[in-house]
Short mmCIF file of C-alpha atoms and ligand atoms in Angstrom, two decimals:
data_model
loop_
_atom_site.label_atom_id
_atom_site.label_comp_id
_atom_site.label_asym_id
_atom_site.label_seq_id
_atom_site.Cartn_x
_atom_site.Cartn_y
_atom_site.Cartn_z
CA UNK A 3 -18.75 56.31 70.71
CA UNK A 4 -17.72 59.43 68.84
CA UNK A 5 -18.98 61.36 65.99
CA UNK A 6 -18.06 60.70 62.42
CA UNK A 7 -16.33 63.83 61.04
CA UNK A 8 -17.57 63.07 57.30
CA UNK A 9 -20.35 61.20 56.49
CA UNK A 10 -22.72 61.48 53.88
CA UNK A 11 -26.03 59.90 55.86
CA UNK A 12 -29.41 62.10 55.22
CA UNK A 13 -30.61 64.13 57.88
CA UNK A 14 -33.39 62.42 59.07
CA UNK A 15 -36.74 63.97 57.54
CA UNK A 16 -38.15 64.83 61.01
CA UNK A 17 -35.23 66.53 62.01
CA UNK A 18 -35.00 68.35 58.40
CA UNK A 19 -38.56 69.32 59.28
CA UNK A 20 -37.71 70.39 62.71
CA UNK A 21 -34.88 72.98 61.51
CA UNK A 22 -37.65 74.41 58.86
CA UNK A 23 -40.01 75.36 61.14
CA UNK A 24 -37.56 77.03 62.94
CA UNK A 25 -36.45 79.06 60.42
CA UNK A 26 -40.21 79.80 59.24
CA UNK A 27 -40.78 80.92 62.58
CA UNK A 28 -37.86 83.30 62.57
CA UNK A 29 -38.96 84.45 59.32
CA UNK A 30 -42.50 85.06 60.52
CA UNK A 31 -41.06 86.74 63.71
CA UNK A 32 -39.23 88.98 61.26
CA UNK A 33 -35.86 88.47 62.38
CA UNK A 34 -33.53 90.33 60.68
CA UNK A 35 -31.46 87.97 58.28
CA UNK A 36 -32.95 84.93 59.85
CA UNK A 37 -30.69 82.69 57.62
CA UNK A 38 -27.46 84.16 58.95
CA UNK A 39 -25.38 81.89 60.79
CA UNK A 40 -21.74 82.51 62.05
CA UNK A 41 -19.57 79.78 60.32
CA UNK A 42 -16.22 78.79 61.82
CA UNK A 43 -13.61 77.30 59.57
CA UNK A 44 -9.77 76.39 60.96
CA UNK A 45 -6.64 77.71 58.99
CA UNK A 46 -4.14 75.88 57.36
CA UNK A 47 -1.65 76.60 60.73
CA UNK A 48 -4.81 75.16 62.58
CA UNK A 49 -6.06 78.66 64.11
CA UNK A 50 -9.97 78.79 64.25
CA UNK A 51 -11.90 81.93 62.40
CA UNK A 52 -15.34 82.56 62.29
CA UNK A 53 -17.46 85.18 60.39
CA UNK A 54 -21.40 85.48 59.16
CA UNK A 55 -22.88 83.66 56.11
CA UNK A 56 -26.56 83.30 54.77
CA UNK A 57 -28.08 79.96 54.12
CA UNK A 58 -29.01 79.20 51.00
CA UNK A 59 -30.79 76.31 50.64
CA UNK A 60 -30.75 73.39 52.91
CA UNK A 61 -32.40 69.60 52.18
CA UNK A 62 -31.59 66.45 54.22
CA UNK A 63 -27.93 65.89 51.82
CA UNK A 64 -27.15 69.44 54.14
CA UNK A 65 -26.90 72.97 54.07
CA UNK A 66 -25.25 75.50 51.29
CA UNK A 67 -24.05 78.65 51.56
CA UNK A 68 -22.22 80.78 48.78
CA UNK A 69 -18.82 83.04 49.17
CA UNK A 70 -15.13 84.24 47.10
CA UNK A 71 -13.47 81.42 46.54
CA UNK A 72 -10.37 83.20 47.15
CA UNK A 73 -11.71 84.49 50.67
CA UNK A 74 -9.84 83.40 53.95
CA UNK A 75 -13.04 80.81 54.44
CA UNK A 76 -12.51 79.25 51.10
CA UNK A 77 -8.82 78.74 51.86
CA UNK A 78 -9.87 77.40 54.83
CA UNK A 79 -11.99 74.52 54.10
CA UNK A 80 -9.96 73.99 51.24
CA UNK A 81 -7.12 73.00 53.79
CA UNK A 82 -9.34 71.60 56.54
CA UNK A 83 -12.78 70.58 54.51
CA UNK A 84 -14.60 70.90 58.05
CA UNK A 85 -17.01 73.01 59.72
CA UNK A 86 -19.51 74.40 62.09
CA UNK A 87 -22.42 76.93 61.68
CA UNK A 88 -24.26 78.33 64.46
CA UNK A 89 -28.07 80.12 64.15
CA UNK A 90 -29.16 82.55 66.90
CA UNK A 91 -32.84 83.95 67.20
CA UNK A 92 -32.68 85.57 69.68
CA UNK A 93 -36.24 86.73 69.86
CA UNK A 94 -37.11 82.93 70.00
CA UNK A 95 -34.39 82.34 72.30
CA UNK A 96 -32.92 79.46 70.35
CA UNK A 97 -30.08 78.22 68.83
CA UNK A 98 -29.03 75.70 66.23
CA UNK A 99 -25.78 74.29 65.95
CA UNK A 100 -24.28 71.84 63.08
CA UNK A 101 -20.87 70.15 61.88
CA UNK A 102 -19.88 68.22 59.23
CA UNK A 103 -17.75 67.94 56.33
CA UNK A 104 -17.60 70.22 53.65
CA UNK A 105 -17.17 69.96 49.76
CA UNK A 106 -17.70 72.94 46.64
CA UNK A 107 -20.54 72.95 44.69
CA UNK A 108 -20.39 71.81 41.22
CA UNK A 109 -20.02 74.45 38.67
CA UNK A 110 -22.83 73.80 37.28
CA UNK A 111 -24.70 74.09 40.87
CA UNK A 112 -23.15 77.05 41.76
CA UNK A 113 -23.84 78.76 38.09
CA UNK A 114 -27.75 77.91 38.93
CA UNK A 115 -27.56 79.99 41.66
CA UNK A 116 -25.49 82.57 40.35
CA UNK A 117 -28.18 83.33 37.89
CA UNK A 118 -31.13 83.95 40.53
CA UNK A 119 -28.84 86.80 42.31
CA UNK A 120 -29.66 90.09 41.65
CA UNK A 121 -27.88 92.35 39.46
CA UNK A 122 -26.84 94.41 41.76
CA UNK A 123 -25.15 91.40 44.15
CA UNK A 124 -23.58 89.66 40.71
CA UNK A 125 -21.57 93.28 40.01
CA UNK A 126 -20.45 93.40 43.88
CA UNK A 127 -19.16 89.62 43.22
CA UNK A 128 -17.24 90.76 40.66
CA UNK A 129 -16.05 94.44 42.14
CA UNK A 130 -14.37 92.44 44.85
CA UNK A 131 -11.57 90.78 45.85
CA UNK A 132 -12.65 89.52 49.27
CA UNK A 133 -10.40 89.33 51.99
CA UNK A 134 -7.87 91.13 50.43
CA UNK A 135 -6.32 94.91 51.64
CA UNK A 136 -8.26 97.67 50.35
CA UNK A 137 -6.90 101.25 49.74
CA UNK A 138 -10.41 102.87 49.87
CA UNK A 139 -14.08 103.00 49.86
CA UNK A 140 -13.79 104.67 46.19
CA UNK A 141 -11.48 102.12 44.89
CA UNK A 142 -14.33 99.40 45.42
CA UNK A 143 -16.75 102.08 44.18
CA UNK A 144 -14.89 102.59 41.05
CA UNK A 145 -14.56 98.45 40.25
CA UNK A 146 -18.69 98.31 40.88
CA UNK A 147 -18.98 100.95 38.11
CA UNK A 148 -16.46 99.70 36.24
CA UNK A 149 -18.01 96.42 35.91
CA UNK A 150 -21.28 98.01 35.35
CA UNK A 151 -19.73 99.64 32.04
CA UNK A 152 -18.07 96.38 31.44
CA UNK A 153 -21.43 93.82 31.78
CA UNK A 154 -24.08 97.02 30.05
CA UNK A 155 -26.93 94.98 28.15
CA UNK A 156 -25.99 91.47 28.91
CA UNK A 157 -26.09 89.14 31.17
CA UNK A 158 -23.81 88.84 34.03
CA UNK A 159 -21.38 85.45 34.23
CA UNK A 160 -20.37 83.59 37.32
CA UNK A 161 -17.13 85.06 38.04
CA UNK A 162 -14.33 81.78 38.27
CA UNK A 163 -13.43 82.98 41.84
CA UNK A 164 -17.29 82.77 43.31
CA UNK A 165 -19.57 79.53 44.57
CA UNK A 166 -21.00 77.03 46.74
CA UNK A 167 -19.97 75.02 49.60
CA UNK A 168 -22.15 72.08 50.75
CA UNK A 169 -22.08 71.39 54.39
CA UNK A 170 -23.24 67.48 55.02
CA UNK A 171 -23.92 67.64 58.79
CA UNK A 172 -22.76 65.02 61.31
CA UNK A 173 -24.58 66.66 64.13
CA UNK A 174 -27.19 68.96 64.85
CA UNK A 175 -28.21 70.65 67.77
CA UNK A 176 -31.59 72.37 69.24
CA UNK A 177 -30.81 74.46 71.79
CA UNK A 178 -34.01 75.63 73.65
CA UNK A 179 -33.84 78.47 76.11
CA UNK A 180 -36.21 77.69 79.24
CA UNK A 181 -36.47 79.26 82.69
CA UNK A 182 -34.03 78.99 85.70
CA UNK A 183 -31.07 77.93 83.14
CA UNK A 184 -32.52 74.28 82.60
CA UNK A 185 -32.02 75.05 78.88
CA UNK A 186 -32.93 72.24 76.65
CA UNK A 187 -30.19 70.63 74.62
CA UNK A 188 -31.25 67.95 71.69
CA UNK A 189 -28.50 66.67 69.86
CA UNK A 190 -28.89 64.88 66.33
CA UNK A 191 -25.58 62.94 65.83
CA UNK A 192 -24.07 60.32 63.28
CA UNK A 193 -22.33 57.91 64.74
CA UNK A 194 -21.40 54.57 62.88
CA UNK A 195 -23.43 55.37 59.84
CA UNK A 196 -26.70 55.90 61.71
CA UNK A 197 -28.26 59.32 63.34
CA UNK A 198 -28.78 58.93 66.63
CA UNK A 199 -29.87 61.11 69.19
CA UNK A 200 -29.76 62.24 72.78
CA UNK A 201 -30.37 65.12 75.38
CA UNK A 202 -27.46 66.78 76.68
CA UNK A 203 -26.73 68.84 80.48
CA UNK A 204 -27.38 72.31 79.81
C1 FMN B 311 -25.63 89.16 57.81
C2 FMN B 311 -24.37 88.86 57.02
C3 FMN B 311 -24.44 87.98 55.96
C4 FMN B 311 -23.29 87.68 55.21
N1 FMN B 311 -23.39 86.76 54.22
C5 FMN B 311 -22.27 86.40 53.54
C6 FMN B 311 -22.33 85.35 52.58
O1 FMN B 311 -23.37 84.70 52.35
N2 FMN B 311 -21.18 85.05 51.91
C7 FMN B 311 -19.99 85.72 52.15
O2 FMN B 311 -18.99 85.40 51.51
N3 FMN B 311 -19.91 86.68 53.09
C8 FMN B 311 -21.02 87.04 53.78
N4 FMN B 311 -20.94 88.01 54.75
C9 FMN B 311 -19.62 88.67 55.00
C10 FMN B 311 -18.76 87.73 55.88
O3 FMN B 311 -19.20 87.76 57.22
C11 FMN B 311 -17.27 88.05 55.82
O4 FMN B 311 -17.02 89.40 56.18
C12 FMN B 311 -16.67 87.82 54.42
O5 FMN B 311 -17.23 86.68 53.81
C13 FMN B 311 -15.16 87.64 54.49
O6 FMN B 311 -14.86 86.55 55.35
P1 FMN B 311 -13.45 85.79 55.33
O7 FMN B 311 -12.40 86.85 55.09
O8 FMN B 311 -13.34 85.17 56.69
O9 FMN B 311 -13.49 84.77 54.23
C14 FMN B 311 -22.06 88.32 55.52
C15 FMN B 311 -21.99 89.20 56.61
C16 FMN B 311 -23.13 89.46 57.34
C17 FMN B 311 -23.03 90.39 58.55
#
């Protein structure tokens, strides 16, 4: 029986809990960026792409990460609302892979988290236009600053062309490095409305 590619079924709570300590150990290992994960998202001629992202936030409804909305990702999921994020510690020597659907934050989501960024990160939002051309490094300079003039001595707004995707995962995987190669793979997977799971061949 195969996966569901959309679903919206929780993530069970132990397996919710199992990805958290994970990432508190990573965090407590000082990892650097231990909520980057490499997300792949498939064009609208069906070619695959994958680039960084942080996590944001993540619950047992999924995982939420924030980008341009005019970026090659966003176009992306906006033609094929599908996709897969892979975590590497390596000083842990494990790996976490998910998949699921995809869907944009609500405004009013997205605006919440807008307002915890720094200052500093809301003016880059605005300076660019990601995953356009660029004629130079003091082009992008020059927006920052000219933002900065623009936004002096009030607060910052969510610009239209920035948010938040929700990933609801379908599966989840625990990849455990171990000794001779007889890594341990745990798969989490939803399959007829129900998480189910099962060990997989290295
Ligand atoms: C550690 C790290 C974290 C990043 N986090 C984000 C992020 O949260 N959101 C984002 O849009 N880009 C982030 N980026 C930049 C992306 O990897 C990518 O260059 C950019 O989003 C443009 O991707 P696209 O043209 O495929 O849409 C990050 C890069 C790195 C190396």
């Amino acid at each position: 029986m195969s996966q569901d590619p959309r679903s919206d079924v929780p993530v069970p709570e132990a397996v919710v809990a199992r990805f958290q300590a994970l990432l508190d150990q990573a965090r407590q290992a000082e990892i650097p960026e231990p909520s980057a994960m490499s997300l792949a998202t498939v064009s609208p001629a069906g070619a695959p792409s994958v680039r960084t992202v942080l996590l944001k936030s993540w619950s047992a409804c999924g995982i939420d990460f924030y980008t341009n909305l005019n970026s090659c990702k966003a176009r992306h999921l906006e033609a094929h609302p599908q996709a897969a994020v892979c975590f590497y510690w390596g000083p842990l020597w494990r790996q976490v892979l998910m998949e699921g659907g995809v869907e944009r934050q609500s405004d009013r989501e997205s605006d919440a988290y807008w307002e915890t960024r720094p200052r500093d990160h809301q003016l880059g939002a605005w300076s660019s236009s990601q995953s356009q051309p660029l004629s130079s490094r003091d082009f992008l300079e020059s927006e920052y600053r000219r933002y900065e003039l623009f936004f002096e001595g009030r607060p910052i707004p969510r610009p239209p062309y920035w948010g938040g995707f929700h990933l609801h995962p379908t599966l989840i995987e625990f990849w455990s490095g171990q000794a001779g190669r007889l890594h341990e793979r745990d798969r989490y997977t939803v399959v007829e409305g129900r998480w189910t799971h099962q060990l997989y061949f290295p």
